[in-house]
mmCIF file of C-alpha atoms in Angstrom:
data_model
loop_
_atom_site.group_PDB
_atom_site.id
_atom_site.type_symbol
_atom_site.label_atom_id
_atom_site.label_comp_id
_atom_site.label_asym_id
_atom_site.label_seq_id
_atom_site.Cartn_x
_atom_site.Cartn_y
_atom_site.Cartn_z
ATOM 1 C CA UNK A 1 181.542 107.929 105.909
ATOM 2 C CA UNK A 2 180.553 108.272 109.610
ATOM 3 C CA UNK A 3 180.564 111.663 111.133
ATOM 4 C CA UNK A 4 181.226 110.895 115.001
ATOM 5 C CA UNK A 5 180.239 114.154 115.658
ATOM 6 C CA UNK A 6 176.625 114.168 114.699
ATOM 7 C CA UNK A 7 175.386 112.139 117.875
ATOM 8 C CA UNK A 8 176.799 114.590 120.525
ATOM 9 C CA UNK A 9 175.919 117.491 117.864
ATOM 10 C CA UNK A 10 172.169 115.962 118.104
ATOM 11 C CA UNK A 11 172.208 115.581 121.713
ATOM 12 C CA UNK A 12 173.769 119.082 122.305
ATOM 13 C CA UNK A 13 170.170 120.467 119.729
ATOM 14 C CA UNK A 14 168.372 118.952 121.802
ATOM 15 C CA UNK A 15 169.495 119.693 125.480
ATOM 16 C CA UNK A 16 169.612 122.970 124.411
ATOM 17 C CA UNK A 17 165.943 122.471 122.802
ATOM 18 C CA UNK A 18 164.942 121.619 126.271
ATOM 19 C CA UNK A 19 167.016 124.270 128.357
ATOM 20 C CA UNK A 20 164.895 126.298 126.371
ATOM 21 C CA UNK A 21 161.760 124.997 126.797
ATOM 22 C CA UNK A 22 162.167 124.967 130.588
ATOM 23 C CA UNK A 23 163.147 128.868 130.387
ATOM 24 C CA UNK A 24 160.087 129.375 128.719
ATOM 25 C CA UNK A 25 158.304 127.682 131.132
ATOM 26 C CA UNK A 26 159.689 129.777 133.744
ATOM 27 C CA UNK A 27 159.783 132.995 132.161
ATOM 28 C CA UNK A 28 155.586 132.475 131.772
ATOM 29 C CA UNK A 29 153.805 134.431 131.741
ATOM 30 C CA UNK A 30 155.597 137.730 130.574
ATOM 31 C CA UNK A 31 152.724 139.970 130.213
ATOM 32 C CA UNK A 32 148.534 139.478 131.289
ATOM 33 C CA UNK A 33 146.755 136.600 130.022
ATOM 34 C CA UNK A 34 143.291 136.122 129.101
ATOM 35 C CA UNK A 35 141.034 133.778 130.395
ATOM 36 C CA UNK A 36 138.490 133.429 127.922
ATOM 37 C CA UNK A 37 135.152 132.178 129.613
ATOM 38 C CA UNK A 38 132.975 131.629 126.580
ATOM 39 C CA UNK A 39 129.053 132.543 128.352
ATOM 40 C CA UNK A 40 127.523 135.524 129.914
ATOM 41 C CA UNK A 41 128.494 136.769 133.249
ATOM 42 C CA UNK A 42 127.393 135.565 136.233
ATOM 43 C CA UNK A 43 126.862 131.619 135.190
ATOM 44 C CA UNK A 44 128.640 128.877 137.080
ATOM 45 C CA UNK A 45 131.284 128.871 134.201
ATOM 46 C CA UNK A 46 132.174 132.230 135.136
ATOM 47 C CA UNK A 47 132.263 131.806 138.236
ATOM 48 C CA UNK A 48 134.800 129.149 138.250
ATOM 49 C CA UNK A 49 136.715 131.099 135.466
ATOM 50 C CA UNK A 50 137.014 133.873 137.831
ATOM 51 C CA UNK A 51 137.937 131.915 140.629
ATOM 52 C CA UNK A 52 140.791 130.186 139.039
ATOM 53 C CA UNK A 53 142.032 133.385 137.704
ATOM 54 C CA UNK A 54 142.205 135.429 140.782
ATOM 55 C CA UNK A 55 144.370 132.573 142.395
ATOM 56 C CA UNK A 56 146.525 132.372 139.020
ATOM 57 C CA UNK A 57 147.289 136.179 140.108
ATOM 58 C CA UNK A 58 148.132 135.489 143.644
ATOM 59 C CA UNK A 59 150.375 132.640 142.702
ATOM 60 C CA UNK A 60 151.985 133.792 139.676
ATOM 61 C CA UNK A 61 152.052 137.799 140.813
ATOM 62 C CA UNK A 62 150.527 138.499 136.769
ATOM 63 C CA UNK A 63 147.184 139.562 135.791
ATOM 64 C CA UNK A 64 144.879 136.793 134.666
ATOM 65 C CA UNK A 65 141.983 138.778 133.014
ATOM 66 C CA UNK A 66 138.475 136.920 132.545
ATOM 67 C CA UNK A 67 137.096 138.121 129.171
ATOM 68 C CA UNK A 68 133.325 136.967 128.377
ATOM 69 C CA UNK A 69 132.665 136.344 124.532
ATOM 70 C CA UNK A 70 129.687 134.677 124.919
ATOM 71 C CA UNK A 71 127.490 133.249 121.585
ATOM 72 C CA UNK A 72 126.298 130.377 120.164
ATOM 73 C CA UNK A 73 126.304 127.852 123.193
ATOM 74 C CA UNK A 74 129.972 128.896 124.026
ATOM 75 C CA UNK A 75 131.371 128.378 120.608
ATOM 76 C CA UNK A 76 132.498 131.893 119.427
ATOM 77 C CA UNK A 77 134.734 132.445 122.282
ATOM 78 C CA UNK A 78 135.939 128.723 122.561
ATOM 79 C CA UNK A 79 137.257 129.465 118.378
ATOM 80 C CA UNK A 80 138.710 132.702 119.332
ATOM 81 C CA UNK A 81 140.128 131.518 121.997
ATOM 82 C CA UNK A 82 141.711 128.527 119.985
ATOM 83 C CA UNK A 83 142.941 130.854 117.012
ATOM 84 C CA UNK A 84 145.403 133.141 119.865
ATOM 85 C CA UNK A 85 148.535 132.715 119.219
ATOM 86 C CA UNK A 86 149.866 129.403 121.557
ATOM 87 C CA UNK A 87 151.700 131.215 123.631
ATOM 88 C CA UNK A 88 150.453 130.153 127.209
ATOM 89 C CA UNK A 89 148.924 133.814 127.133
ATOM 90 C CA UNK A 90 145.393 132.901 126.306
ATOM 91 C CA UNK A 91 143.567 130.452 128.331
ATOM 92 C CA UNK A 92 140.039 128.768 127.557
ATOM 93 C CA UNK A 93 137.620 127.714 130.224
ATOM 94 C CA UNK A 94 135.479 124.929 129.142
ATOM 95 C CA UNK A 95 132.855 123.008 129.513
ATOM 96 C CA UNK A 96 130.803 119.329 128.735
ATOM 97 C CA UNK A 97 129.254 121.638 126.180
ATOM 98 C CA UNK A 98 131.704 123.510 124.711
ATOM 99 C CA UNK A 99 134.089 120.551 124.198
ATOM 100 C CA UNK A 100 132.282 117.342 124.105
ATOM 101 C CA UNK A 101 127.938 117.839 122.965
ATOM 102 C CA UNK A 102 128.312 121.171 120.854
ATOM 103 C CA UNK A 103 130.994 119.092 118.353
ATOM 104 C CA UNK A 104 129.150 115.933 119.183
ATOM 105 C CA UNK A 105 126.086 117.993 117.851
ATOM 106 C CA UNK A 106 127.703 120.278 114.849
ATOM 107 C CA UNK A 107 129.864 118.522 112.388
ATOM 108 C CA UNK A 108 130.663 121.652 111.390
ATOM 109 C CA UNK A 109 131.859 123.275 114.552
ATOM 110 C CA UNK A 110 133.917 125.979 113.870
ATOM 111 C CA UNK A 111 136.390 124.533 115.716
ATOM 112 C CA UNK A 112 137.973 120.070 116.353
ATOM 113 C CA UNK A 113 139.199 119.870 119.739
ATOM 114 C CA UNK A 114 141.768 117.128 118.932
ATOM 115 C CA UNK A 115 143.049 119.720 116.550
ATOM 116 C CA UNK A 116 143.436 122.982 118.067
ATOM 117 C CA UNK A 117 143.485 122.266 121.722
ATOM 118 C CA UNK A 118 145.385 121.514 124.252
ATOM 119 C CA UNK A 119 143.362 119.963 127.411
ATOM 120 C CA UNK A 120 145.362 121.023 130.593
ATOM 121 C CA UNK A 121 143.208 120.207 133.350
ATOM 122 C CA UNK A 122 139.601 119.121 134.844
ATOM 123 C CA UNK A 123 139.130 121.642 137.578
ATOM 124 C CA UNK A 124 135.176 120.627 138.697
ATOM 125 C CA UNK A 125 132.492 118.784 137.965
ATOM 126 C CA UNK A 126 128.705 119.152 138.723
ATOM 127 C CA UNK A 127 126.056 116.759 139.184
ATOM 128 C CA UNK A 128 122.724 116.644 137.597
ATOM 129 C CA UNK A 129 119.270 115.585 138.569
ATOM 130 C CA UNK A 130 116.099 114.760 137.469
ATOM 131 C CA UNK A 131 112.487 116.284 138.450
ATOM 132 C CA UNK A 132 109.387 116.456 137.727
ATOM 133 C CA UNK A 133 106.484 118.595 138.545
ATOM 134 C CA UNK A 134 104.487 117.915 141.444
ATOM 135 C CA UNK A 135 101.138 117.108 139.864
ATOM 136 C CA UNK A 136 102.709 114.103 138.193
ATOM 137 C CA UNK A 137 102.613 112.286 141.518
ATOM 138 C CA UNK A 138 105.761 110.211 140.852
ATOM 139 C CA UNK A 139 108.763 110.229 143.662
ATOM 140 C CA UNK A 140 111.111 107.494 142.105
ATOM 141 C CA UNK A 141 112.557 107.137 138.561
ATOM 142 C CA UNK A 142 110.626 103.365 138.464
ATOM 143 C CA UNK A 143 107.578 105.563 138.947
ATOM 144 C CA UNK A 144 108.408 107.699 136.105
ATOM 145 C CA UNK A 145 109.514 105.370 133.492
ATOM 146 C CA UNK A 146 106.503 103.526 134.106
ATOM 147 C CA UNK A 147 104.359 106.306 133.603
ATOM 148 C CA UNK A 148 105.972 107.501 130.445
ATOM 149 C CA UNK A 149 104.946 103.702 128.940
ATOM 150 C CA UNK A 150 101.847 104.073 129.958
ATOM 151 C CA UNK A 151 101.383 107.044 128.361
ATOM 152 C CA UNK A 152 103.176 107.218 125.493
ATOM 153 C CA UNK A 153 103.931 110.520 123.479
ATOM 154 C CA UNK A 154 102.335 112.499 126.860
ATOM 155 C CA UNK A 155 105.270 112.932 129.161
ATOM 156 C CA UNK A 156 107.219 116.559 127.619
ATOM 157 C CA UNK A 157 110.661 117.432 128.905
ATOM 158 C CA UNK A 158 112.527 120.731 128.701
ATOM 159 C CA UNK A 159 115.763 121.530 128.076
ATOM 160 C CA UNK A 160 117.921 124.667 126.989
ATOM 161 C CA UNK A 161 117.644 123.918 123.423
ATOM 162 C CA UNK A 162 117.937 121.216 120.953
ATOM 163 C CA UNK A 163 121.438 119.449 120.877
ATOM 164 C CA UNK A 164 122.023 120.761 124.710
ATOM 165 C CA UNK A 165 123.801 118.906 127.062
ATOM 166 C CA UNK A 166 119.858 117.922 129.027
ATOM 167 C CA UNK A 167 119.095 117.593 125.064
ATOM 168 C CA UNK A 168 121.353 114.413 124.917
ATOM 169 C CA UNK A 169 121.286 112.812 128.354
ATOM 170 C CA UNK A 170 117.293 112.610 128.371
ATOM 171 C CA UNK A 171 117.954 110.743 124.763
ATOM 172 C CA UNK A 172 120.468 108.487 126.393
ATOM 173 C CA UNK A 173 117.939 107.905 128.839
ATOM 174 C CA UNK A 174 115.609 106.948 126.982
ATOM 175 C CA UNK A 175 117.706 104.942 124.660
ATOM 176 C CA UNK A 176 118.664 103.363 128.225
ATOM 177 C CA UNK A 177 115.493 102.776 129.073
ATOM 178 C CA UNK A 178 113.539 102.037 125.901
ATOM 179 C CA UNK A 179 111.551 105.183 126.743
ATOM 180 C CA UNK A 180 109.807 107.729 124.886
ATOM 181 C CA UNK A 181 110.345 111.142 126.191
ATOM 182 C CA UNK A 182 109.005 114.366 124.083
ATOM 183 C CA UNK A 183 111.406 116.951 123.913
ATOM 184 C CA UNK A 184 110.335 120.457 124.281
ATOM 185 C CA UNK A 185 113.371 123.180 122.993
ATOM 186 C CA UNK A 186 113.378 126.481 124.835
ATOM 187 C CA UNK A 187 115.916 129.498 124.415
ATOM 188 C CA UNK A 188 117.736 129.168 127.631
ATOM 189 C CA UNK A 189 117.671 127.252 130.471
ATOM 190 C CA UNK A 190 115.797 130.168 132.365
ATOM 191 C CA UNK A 191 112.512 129.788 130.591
ATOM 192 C CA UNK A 192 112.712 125.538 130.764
ATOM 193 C CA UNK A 193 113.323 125.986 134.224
ATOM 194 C CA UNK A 194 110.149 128.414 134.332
ATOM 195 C CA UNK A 195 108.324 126.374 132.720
ATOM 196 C CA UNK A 196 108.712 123.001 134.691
ATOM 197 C CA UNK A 197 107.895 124.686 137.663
ATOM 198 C CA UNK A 198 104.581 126.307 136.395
ATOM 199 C CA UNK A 199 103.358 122.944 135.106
ATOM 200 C CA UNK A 200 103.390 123.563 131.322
ATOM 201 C CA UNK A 201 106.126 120.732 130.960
ATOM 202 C CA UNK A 202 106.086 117.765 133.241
ATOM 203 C CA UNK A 203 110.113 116.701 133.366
ATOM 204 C CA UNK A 204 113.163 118.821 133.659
ATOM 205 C CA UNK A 205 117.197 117.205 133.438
ATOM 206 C CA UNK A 206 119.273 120.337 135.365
ATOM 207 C CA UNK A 207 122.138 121.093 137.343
ATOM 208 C CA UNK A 208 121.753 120.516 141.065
ATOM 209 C CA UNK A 209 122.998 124.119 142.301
ATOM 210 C CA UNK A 210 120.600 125.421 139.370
ATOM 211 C CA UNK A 211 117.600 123.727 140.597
ATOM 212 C CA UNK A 212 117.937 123.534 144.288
ATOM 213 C CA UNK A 213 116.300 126.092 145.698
ATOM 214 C CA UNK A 214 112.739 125.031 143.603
ATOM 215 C CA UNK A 215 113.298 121.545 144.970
ATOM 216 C CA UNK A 216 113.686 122.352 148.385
ATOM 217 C CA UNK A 217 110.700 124.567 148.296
ATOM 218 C CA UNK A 218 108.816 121.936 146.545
ATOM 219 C CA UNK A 219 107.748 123.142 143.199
ATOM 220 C CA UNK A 220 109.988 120.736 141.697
ATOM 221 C CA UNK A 221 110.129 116.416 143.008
ATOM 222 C CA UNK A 222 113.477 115.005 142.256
ATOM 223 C CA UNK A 223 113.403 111.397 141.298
ATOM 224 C CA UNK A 224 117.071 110.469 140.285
ATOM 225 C CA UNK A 225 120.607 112.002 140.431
ATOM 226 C CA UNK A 226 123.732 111.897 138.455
ATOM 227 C CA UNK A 227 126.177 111.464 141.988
ATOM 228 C CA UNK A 228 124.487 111.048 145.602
ATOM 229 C CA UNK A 229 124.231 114.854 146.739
ATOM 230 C CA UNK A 230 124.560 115.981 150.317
ATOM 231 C CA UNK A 231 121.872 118.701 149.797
ATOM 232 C CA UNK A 232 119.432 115.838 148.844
ATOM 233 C CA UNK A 233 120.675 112.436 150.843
ATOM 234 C CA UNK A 234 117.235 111.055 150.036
ATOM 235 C CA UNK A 235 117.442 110.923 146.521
ATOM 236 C CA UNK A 236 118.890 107.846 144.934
ATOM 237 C CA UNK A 237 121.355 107.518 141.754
ATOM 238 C CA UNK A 238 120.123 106.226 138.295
ATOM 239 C CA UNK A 239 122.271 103.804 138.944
ATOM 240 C CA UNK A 240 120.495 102.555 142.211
ATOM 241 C CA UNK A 241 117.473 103.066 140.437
ATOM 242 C CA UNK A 242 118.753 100.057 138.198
ATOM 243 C CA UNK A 243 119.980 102.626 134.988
ATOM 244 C CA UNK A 244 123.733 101.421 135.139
ATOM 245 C CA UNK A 245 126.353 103.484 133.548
ATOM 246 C CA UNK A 246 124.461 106.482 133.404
ATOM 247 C CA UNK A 247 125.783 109.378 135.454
ATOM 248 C CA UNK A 248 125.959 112.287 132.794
ATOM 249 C CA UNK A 249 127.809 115.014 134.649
ATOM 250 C CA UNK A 250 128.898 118.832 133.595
ATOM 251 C CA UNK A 251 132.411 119.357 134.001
ATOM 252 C CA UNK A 252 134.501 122.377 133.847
ATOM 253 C CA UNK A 253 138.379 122.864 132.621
ATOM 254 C CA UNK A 254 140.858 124.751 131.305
ATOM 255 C CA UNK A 255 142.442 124.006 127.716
ATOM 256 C CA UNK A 256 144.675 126.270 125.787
ATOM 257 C CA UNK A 257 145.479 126.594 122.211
ATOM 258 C CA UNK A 258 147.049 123.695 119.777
ATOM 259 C CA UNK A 259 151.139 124.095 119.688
ATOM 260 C CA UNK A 260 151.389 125.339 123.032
ATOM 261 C CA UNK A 261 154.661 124.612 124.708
ATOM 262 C CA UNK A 262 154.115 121.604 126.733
ATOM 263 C CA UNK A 263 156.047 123.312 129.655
ATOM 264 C CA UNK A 264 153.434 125.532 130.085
ATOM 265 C CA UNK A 265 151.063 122.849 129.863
ATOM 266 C CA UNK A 266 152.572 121.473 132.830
ATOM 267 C CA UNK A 267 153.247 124.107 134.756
ATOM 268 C CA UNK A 268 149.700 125.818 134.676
ATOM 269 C CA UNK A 269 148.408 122.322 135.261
ATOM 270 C CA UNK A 270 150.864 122.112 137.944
ATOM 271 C CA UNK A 271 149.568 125.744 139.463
ATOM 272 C CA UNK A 272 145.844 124.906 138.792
ATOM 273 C CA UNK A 273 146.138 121.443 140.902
ATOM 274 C CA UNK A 274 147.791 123.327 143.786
ATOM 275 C CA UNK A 275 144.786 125.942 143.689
ATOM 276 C CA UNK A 276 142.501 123.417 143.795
ATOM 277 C CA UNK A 277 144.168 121.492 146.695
ATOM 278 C CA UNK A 278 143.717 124.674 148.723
ATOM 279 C CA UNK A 279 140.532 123.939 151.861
ATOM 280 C CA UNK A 280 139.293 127.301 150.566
ATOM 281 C CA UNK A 281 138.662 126.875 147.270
ATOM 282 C CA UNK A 282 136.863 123.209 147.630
ATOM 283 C CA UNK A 283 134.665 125.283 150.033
ATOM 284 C CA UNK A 284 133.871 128.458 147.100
ATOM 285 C CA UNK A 285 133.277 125.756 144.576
ATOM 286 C CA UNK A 286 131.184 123.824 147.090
ATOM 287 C CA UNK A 287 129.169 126.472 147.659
ATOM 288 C CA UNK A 288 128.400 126.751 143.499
ATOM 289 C CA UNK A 289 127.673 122.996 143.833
ATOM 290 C CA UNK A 290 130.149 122.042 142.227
ATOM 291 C CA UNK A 291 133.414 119.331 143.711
ATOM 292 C CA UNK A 292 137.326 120.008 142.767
ATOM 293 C CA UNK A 293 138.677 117.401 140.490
ATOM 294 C CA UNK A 294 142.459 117.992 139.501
ATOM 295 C CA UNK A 295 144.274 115.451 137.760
ATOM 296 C CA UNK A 296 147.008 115.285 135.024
ATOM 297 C CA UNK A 297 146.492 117.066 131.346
ATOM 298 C CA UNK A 298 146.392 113.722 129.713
ATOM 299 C CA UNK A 299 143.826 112.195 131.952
ATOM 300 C CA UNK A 300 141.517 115.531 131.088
ATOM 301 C CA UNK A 301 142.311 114.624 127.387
ATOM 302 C CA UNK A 302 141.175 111.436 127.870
ATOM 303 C CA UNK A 303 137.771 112.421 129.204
ATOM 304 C CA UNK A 304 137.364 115.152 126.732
ATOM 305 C CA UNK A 305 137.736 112.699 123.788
ATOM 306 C CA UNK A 306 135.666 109.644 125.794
ATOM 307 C CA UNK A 307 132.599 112.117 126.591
ATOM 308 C CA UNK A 308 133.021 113.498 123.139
ATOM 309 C CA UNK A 309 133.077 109.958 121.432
ATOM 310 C CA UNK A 310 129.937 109.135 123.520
ATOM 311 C CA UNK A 311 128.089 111.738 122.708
ATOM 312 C CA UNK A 312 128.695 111.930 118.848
ATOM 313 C CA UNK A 313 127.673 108.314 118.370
ATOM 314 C CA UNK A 314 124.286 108.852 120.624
ATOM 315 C CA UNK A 315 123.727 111.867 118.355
ATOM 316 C CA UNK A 316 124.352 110.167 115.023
ATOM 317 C CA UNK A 317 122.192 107.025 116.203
ATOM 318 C CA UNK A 318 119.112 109.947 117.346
ATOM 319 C CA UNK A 319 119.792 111.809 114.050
ATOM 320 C CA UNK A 320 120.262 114.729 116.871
ATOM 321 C CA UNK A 321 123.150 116.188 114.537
ATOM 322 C CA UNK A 322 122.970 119.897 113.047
ATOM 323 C CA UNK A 323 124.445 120.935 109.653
ATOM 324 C CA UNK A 324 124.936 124.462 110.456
#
């Protein structure tokens, strides 16, 4: 027997389903949110974290609050931040690391993006570049790949620690290459970066705002960047330096937790695209060497899971993978 009713009853559930929805979206937020920025104070993470947040104020006329819960490259605070209720209250800033090499890296990451995340938006991204230390007497990446096959098991690298982000894009590079690199772990970026410029290691793979100031006062040569940088116009890509497909950038977002109403979704994506539009924040993030992206939530979920995908199966193939 056919109940005529049940279509319009159906479609009546479900307009009202979306009525609400919308109010929800409108109604957000109802009380101050926290923007969970997942490293110390002070780093460029924070900074854009901070940024974002004080112009999510303005617009929105709530408090966005920037809470640091640092640990663990980022992933204590990224799973706390996942486990908040999905409420469009608690907001994640992430990171290359955070949400594509750490899960690459750990298998048993306390947290799966594709499970209990929400990507919302790509709101920078920051090149990288390659140096070495003056003694070398190399200029061009040619130079340097060259010498590392001359002298095979000589040429050390540093990086932040093992299964970093400058962890995994010297071992693409050298899978890219068919070079052998040595890779030196330090705790922090600090003392790698200390260390390349006194001389103990030869090679360094850094962020350009990070490194800049050693390069321009020349305690640091850089032979190859990720994206051609108006600070250093001289210095070619990898890619013009005949390394196609390799331009391993950091990139910076917000995501919020798994079952969040998708009207929030769009309508912080929405507010985030319009702060990034503004002359005036290009120009802060600029000045952090970093360029404003934007972009739709699913084209940031895209990336995520590409970059993530990428990573894991260079880290499988390197037996870079960690069990803890």
């Amino acid at each position: 027997m056919r109940l005529p009713f049940i279509p319009a009853l159906l479609a009546a559930c479900l307009t009202a389903a979306g009525i609400s929805t919308a109010a929800h979206a409108a109604d957000w937020p109802t009380r101050p949110v926290s923007v969970v920025v997942p490293f110390p104070p002070g780093g460029t993470t924070d900074v854009i974290g901070r940024l974002v947040a004080q112009k999510l104020s303005q617009r929105l006329g709530h408090t966005f609050v920037v809470e640091n819960k640092a640990g663990a490259s980022g992933a204590i605070g990224t799973r706390q931040a996942l486990q908040s209720p999905p409420d469009g209250h608690t907001i994640l800033v992430v990171t290359t690391t955070t949400f594509s090499t750490y899960p690459a890296t750990h298998p048993k990451a306390p947290y799966r993006v594709d499970r209990d995340a929400v990507a919302v938006i790509n709101l920078a991204e920051v090149a990288n570049v390659l140096m070495v230390h003056p003694s070398l007497k190399v200029k061009t990446l040619p130079q340097l790949l060259d010498y590392a096959k001359k002298h095979p098991g000589e040429l050390d690298y540093g990086t932040p620690g093992a299964g970093s982000f400058a962890h995994l894009a010297m071992a693409l590079l050298g899978a890219k290459t068919d070079t052998e690199f040595v890779h030196i772990p330090y705790k922090g970026a600090g003392p790698a970066l200390n260390d390349a410029i006194g001389g103990q290691i030869k090679v360094l793979f850094d962020q350009v705002p990070t490194t800049l100031a050693q390069i321009q006062a020349g305690k640091l040569v850089p032979v190859a960047v990720t994206g051609r940088q108006g600070s250093m116009p001289a210095v070619p890509t990898f890619e013009q330096q005949g390394v196609p497909d390799y331009a391993p950038t950091i990139w910076y977002g917000l995501a919020v937790p798994a079952g969040t109403p998708p009207a929030i979704v769009e309508r912080l994506n929405r507010e985030a695209n319009a702060i990034l539009a503004d002359p005036d924040v290009k120009a802060l993030l600029q000045a952090q060497g970093a360029t404003a992206k934007g972009g739709t939530a699913e084209a940031f979920a895209a990336q995520v899971q590409a970059d993530y995908v990428r990573w894991r199966d260079l880290a499988r193939a390197q037996h870079l993978q960690m069990e803890e």
